[in-house]
Amino acid sequence: MDTGGNSLPSGADGVKRKVSYFYDPEVGNYYYGQGHPMKPHRIRMTHALLAHYGLLQNMQVFKPCPARDRDLCRFHADDYVNFLRSITPETQQDQLRQLKRFNVGEDCPVFDGLYSFCQTYAGGSVGGAVKLNHGLCDIAINWAGGLHHAKKCEASGFCYVNDIVLAILELLKMHQRVLYVDIDIHHGDGVEEAFYTSDRVMTVSFHKFGDYFPGTGDIRDIGYSKGKYYSLNVPLDDGIDDESYHYLFKPIMGKVMEVFKPGAVVLQCGADSLSGDRLGCFNLSIKGHAECVKFMRSFNVPLLLLGGGGYTIRNVARCWCYETGVALGTEVDDQLPQHEYYEYFGPDYNLHVAPSNMENKNSRQLLEDIRNNLLENLSKLQHAPSVQFQERPPDTDLHEADEDQDDADERWDPDSDMEVDEKRPLPTRVKREAVESERKDWEAPKGVAEQARGFDIATHDIASTKSVDVGPMAIDEPAAKVELETSNKASDPMYPKP
């Protein structure tokens, strides 16, 4: 089976896309602690590859505006957000009850700049959703996002704030239906839970199932009430390879797109499903992983690409660099360019890594049973769900910072059909990121504001149970200033994950 992505089709899927890319230069400084497998440094490594491959020149580059308290509280509980804002390594011993209550301390440690880190990665995902809503790009990318385990009232699985839920809520302001697809090796439990009773958000998760964190995602979990059949779970066993993965992925996602007809798609590209991941047990190649991006891109629906898991960080950087190229429709050479992290990629210094010879425990019969089961469930959705007409919240004002005269990074590919005020030479290296301007707050009309308040109240009932239905709501645009945090690189011993 062809799972290549270097040579994209020359037809509709091969055309250029307008891509907005969100990156904060400080994100690589956040440090979960010695021995912890989650290393935000991988985002900086990915960015370095993008810069030296010249891919940044073909995208509009933004430094995300950090999400504010009230932005995070559109989904998360007020007291949980207050806790994240106030807790520090120096004060955590005085708040042991709170640490236990909010599941913070082991998998999800307290570290310097924790809240700023949450604000940054959430701001990038919501910012990407805003760009898509306003038609300013076709694809938005935030590799720092995709932290899919966080719940309304607690941290989980290295995730503190669920940026995905916040981005989906933003997309729902403009789109009646939003599709969430998760190719991380771990089940996307936090996102599924948030929208479990909604027919406006369909969640589809491909994941390792069995004695594996978080332990959820059974094929029989299909949603509840109005959300019945709008949650799809694809439980997989160890060693799944590219061919087996796409034997499921393509027909299932093709049927989902046909039946659900989403206005926007959010794709969580967790790289721990790659072969050789420290915490993973799948056997996907980078091309096989990226084939999912390529397939979802082919539908020409507004697409938000997010990061997620991934703990062999050199392969994470390889994967997300390659998938950025797929998003752009750009060929990426297998020979890595010289750059500041070049030594991480020895001894071959190539972009692609061959899968291992591990056993694929997913038999053809198992795959057929899963595929038939899920396609049957999808057949019970006869058509895209209708949504009662209601007044939509006004568009969020997007006033770009007046920095394009001297900023070399806020630019479009010359082949793009995006209109720009003037043409400038495209330098070979990125010097600094374009900063999204602070946007004005807006006030919804009375009826819409009442709807939003009603949803806010409803989401506070989510807690650790399945959520209520989703209605359109207003999410204020992030506008706070980021705090500067510094730390050392993490070391690399194995860290136990439940």
PDB file of N, CA, C and O in Angstrom, residues 73 78 81 115 128 139 171 207 232 246 253 268 280-281 289 337 348 358 368 464 466 483 493:
ATOM      1  N   CYS A  73     -11.840  28.860  31.552  1.00  0.00           N
ATOM      2  CA  CYS A  73     -13.042  28.517  32.321  1.00  0.00           C
ATOM      3  C   CYS A  73     -14.267  28.290  31.430  1.00  0.00           C
ATOM      4  O   CYS A  73     -15.338  27.950  31.934  1.00  0.00           O
ATOM      5  N   ASP A  78     -13.777  26.772  37.643  1.00  0.00           N
ATOM      6  CA  ASP A  78     -13.084  27.958  38.147  1.00  0.00           C
ATOM      7  C   ASP A  78     -12.041  27.606  39.205  1.00  0.00           C
ATOM      8  O   ASP A  78     -10.916  28.133  39.171  1.00  0.00           O
ATOM      9  N   VAL A  81      -8.902  26.062  37.658  1.00  0.00           N
ATOM     10  CA  VAL A  81      -8.076  27.057  36.977  1.00  0.00           C
ATOM     11  C   VAL A  81      -7.361  27.937  37.999  1.00  0.00           C
ATOM     12  O   VAL A  81      -6.166  28.250  37.850  1.00  0.00           O
ATOM     13  N   TYR A 115       1.438  27.344  34.792  1.00  0.00           N
ATOM     14  CA  TYR A 115       0.247  28.009  34.282  1.00  0.00           C
ATOM     15  C   TYR A 115       0.536  28.743  32.972  1.00  0.00           C
ATOM     16  O   TYR A 115      -0.284  28.734  32.048  1.00  0.00           O
ATOM     17  N   GLY A 128      -5.693  29.128  16.517  1.00  0.00           N
ATOM     18  CA  GLY A 128      -5.829  28.434  15.245  1.00  0.00           C
ATOM     19  C   GLY A 128      -7.285  28.291  14.839  1.00  0.00           C
ATOM     20  O   GLY A 128      -7.644  28.459  13.660  1.00  0.00           O
ATOM     21  N   ILE A 139      -5.606  25.574   6.838  1.00  0.00           N
ATOM     22  CA  ILE A 139      -5.089  24.661   7.861  1.00  0.00           C
ATOM     23  C   ILE A 139      -4.380  25.496   8.913  1.00  0.00           C
ATOM     24  O   ILE A 139      -3.612  26.407   8.580  1.00  0.00           O
ATOM     25  N   LEU A 171     -14.653  26.643  17.397  1.00  0.00           N
ATOM     26  CA  LEU A 171     -15.100  26.286  16.050  1.00  0.00           C
ATOM     27  C   LEU A 171     -16.620  26.174  15.969  1.00  0.00           C
ATOM     28  O   LEU A 171     -17.222  26.473  14.924  1.00  0.00           O
ATOM     29  N   HIS A 207      -6.660   3.912  18.996  1.00  0.00           N
ATOM     30  CA  HIS A 207      -5.780   3.839  20.154  1.00  0.00           C
ATOM     31  C   HIS A 207      -5.519   2.402  20.599  1.00  0.00           C
ATOM     32  O   HIS A 207      -6.272   1.484  20.258  1.00  0.00           O
ATOM     33  N   LEU A 232     -16.883   7.388  18.269  1.00  0.00           N
ATOM     34  CA  LEU A 232     -16.370   6.164  17.666  1.00  0.00           C
ATOM     35  C   LEU A 232     -15.023   5.839  18.300  1.00  0.00           C
ATOM     36  O   LEU A 232     -14.153   6.715  18.404  1.00  0.00           O
ATOM     37  N   HIS A 246      -4.336   1.742   8.085  1.00  0.00           N
ATOM     38  CA  HIS A 246      -5.127   2.421   7.065  1.00  0.00           C
ATOM     39  C   HIS A 246      -6.224   1.536   6.489  1.00  0.00           C
ATOM     40  O   HIS A 246      -7.171   2.055   5.881  1.00  0.00           O
ATOM     41  N   MET A 253     -12.942   6.829   8.236  1.00  0.00           N
ATOM     42  CA  MET A 253     -12.976   8.287   8.143  1.00  0.00           C
ATOM     43  C   MET A 253     -13.673   8.754   6.870  1.00  0.00           C
ATOM     44  O   MET A 253     -14.328   9.800   6.857  1.00  0.00           O
ATOM     45  N   GLN A 268      -5.781  15.397  16.054  1.00  0.00           N
ATOM     46  CA  GLN A 268      -4.730  15.301  17.070  1.00  0.00           C
ATOM     47  C   GLN A 268      -3.720  14.278  16.582  1.00  0.00           C
ATOM     48  O   GLN A 268      -4.020  13.110  16.398  1.00  0.00           O
ATOM     49  N   GLY A 280       5.101   3.962  23.737  1.00  0.00           N
ATOM     50  CA  GLY A 280       4.154   3.370  22.810  1.00  0.00           C
ATOM     51  C   GLY A 280       4.518   1.944  22.433  1.00  0.00           C
ATOM     52  O   GLY A 280       5.602   1.444  22.731  1.00  0.00           O
ATOM     53  N   CYS A 281       3.581   1.289  21.750  1.00  0.00           N
ATOM     54  CA  CYS A 281       3.794  -0.094  21.329  1.00  0.00           C
ATOM     55  C   CYS A 281       3.188  -0.350  19.950  1.00  0.00           C
ATOM     56  O   CYS A 281       2.831  -1.475  19.628  1.00  0.00           O
ATOM     57  N   HIS A 289       1.959   7.449   9.532  1.00  0.00           N
ATOM     58  CA  HIS A 289       1.300   8.393  10.438  1.00  0.00           C
ATOM     59  C   HIS A 289       0.807   9.611   9.663  1.00  0.00           C
ATOM     60  O   HIS A 289      -0.340  10.057   9.807  1.00  0.00           O
ATOM     61  N   PRO A 337      18.700  18.741   7.093  1.00  0.00           N
ATOM     62  CA  PRO A 337      19.634  19.866   6.980  1.00  0.00           C
ATOM     63  C   PRO A 337      20.428  20.040   8.279  1.00  0.00           C
ATOM     64  O   PRO A 337      19.975  19.648   9.356  1.00  0.00           O
ATOM     65  N   ASP A 348      22.169   8.215  11.215  1.00  0.00           N
ATOM     66  CA  ASP A 348      21.892   8.331   9.777  1.00  0.00           C
ATOM     67  C   ASP A 348      21.533   9.743   9.355  1.00  0.00           C
ATOM     68  O   ASP A 348      21.698  10.098   8.192  1.00  0.00           O
ATOM     69  N   MET A 358       8.652  -5.818  14.930  1.00  0.00           N
ATOM     70  CA  MET A 358       7.804  -6.313  16.008  1.00  0.00           C
ATOM     71  C   MET A 358       6.552  -6.982  15.448  1.00  0.00           C
ATOM     72  O   MET A 358       6.082  -6.663  14.351  1.00  0.00           O
ATOM     73  N   GLU A 368     -11.186  -6.734  10.530  1.00  0.00           N
ATOM     74  CA  GLU A 368     -12.457  -6.777   9.805  1.00  0.00           C
ATOM     75  C   GLU A 368     -13.640  -6.612  10.749  1.00  0.00           C
ATOM     76  O   GLU A 368     -14.609  -5.907  10.441  1.00  0.00           O
ATOM     77  N   SER A 464     -16.408  14.546  36.393  1.00  0.00           N
ATOM     78  CA  SER A 464     -15.810  13.311  35.896  1.00  0.00           C
ATOM     79  C   SER A 464     -16.826  12.446  35.178  1.00  0.00           C
ATOM     80  O   SER A 464     -16.564  11.304  34.848  1.00  0.00           O
ATOM     81  N   LYS A 466     -19.973  12.005  32.027  1.00  0.00           N
ATOM     82  CA  LYS A 466     -20.146  12.385  30.636  1.00  0.00           C
ATOM     83  C   LYS A 466     -20.874  13.712  30.553  1.00  0.00           C
ATOM     84  O   LYS A 466     -21.690  14.054  31.378  1.00  0.00           O
ATOM     85  N   GLU A 483       4.444  34.910  30.325  1.00  0.00           N
ATOM     86  CA  GLU A 483       5.532  35.058  31.273  1.00  0.00           C
ATOM     87  C   GLU A 483       6.723  34.261  30.779  1.00  0.00           C
ATOM     88  O   GLU A 483       6.584  33.192  30.210  1.00  0.00           O
ATOM     89  N   PRO A 493      15.706   9.038  31.367  1.00  0.00           N
ATOM     90  CA  PRO A 493      15.365   7.697  31.835  1.00  0.00           C
ATOM     91  C   PRO A 493      13.867   7.427  31.747  1.00  0.00           C
ATOM     92  O   PRO A 493      13.074   8.351  31.735  1.00  0.00           O
TER      93      PRO A 493
END
